[in-house]
One Martini backbone bead per residue (centre of mass of N, CA, C, O) as a GRO file, in nm:
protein
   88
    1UNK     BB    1   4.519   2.043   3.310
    2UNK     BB    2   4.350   2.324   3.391
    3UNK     BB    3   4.203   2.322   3.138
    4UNK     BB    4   4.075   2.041   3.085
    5UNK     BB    5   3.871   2.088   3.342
    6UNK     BB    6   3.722   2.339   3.252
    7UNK     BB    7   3.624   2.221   3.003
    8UNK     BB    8   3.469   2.003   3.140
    9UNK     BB    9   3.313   2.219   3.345
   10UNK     BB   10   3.277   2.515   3.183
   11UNK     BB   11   3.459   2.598   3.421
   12UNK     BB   12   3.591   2.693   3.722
   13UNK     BB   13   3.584   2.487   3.964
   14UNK     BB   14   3.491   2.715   4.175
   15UNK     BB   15   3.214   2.781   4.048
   16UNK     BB   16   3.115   2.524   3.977
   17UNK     BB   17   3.054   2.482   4.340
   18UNK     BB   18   2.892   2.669   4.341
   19UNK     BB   19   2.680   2.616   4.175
   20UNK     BB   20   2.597   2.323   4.288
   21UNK     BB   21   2.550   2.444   4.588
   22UNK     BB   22   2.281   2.609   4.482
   23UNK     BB   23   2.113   2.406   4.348
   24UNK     BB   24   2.096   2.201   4.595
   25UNK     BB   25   1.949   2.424   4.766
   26UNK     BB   26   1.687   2.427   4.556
   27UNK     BB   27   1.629   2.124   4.536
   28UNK     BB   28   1.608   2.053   4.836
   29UNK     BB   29   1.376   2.242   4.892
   30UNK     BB   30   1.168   2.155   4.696
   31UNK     BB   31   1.178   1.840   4.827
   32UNK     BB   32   1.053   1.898   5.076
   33UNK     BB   33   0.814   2.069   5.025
   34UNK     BB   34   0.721   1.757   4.851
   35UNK     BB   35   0.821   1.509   5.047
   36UNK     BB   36   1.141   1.433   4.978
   37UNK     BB   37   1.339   1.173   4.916
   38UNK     BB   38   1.562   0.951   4.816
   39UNK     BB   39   1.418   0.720   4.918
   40UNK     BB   40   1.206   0.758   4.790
   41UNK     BB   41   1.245   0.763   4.494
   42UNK     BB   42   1.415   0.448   4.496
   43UNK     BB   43   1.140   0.311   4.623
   44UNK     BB   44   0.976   0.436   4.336
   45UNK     BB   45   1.164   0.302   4.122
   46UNK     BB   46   1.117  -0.008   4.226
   47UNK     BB   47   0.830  -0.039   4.249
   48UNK     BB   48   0.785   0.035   3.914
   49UNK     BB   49   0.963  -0.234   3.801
   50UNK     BB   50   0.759  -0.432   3.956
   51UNK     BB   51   0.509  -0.352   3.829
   52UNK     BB   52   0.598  -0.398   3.576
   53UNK     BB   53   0.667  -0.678   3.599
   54UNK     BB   54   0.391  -0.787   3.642
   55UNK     BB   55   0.222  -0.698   3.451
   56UNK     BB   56   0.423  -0.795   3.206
   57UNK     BB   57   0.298  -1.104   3.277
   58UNK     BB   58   0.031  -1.101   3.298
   59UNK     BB   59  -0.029  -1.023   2.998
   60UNK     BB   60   0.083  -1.229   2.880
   61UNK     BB   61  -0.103  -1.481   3.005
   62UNK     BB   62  -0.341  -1.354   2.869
   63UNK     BB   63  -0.256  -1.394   2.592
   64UNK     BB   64  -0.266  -1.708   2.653
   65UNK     BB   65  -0.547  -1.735   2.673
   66UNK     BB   66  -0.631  -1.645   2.438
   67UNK     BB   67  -0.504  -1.813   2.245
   68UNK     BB   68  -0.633  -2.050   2.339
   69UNK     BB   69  -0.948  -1.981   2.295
   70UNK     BB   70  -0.926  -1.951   1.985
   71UNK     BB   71  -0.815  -2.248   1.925
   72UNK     BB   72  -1.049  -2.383   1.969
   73UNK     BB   73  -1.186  -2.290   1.699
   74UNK     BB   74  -0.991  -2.250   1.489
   75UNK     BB   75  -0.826  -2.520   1.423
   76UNK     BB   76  -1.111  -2.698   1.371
   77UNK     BB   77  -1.199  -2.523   1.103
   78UNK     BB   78  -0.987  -2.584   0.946
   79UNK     BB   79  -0.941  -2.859   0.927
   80UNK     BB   80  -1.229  -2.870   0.797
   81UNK     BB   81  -1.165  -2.704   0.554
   82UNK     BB   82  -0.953  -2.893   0.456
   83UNK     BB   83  -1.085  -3.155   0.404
   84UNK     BB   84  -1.334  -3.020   0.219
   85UNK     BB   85  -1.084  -2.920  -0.007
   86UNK     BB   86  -0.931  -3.236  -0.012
   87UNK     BB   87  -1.187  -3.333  -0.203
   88UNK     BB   88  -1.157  -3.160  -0.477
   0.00000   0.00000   0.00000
């Protein structure tokens, strides 16, 4: 069991949690420095998925804006044409 323990954590066990511990303090040190905090973090990826989640339907909107728009001009065009050919 402590071989496969070993092998998954890529050291033993000992080790891995000193890397951890090492890491932690350099990662926690750096997010200070730089005024991070978890809190942060996670209401900034909060943020980012519902500004994403309205931009990405207000842009849907203005999409059926233009097709609407569009609509007015093209659909009568064709009928037009449509009738036209449809005499020949």
């Amino acid at each position: 069991m402590s071989d496969q323990v070993n092998r998954f954590l890529g050291d033993s066990l000992g080790r891995t949690l000193i890397k951890l511990i090492v890491v932690s303090l350099i990662v926690g040190f750096v997010m200070t420095v730089f005024g991070l905090t978890p809190w942060n973090i996670i209401y900034g990826f909060r943020d980012f998925i519902l500004d994403l989640w309205h931009r990405g339907f207000a842009a849907l909107g203005r999409v059926g804006d233009y097709l609407l728009l569009g609509a007015t001009i093209v659909i009568p065009l064709f009928l037009i044409l449509r009738v036209f050919s449809y005499r020949r």
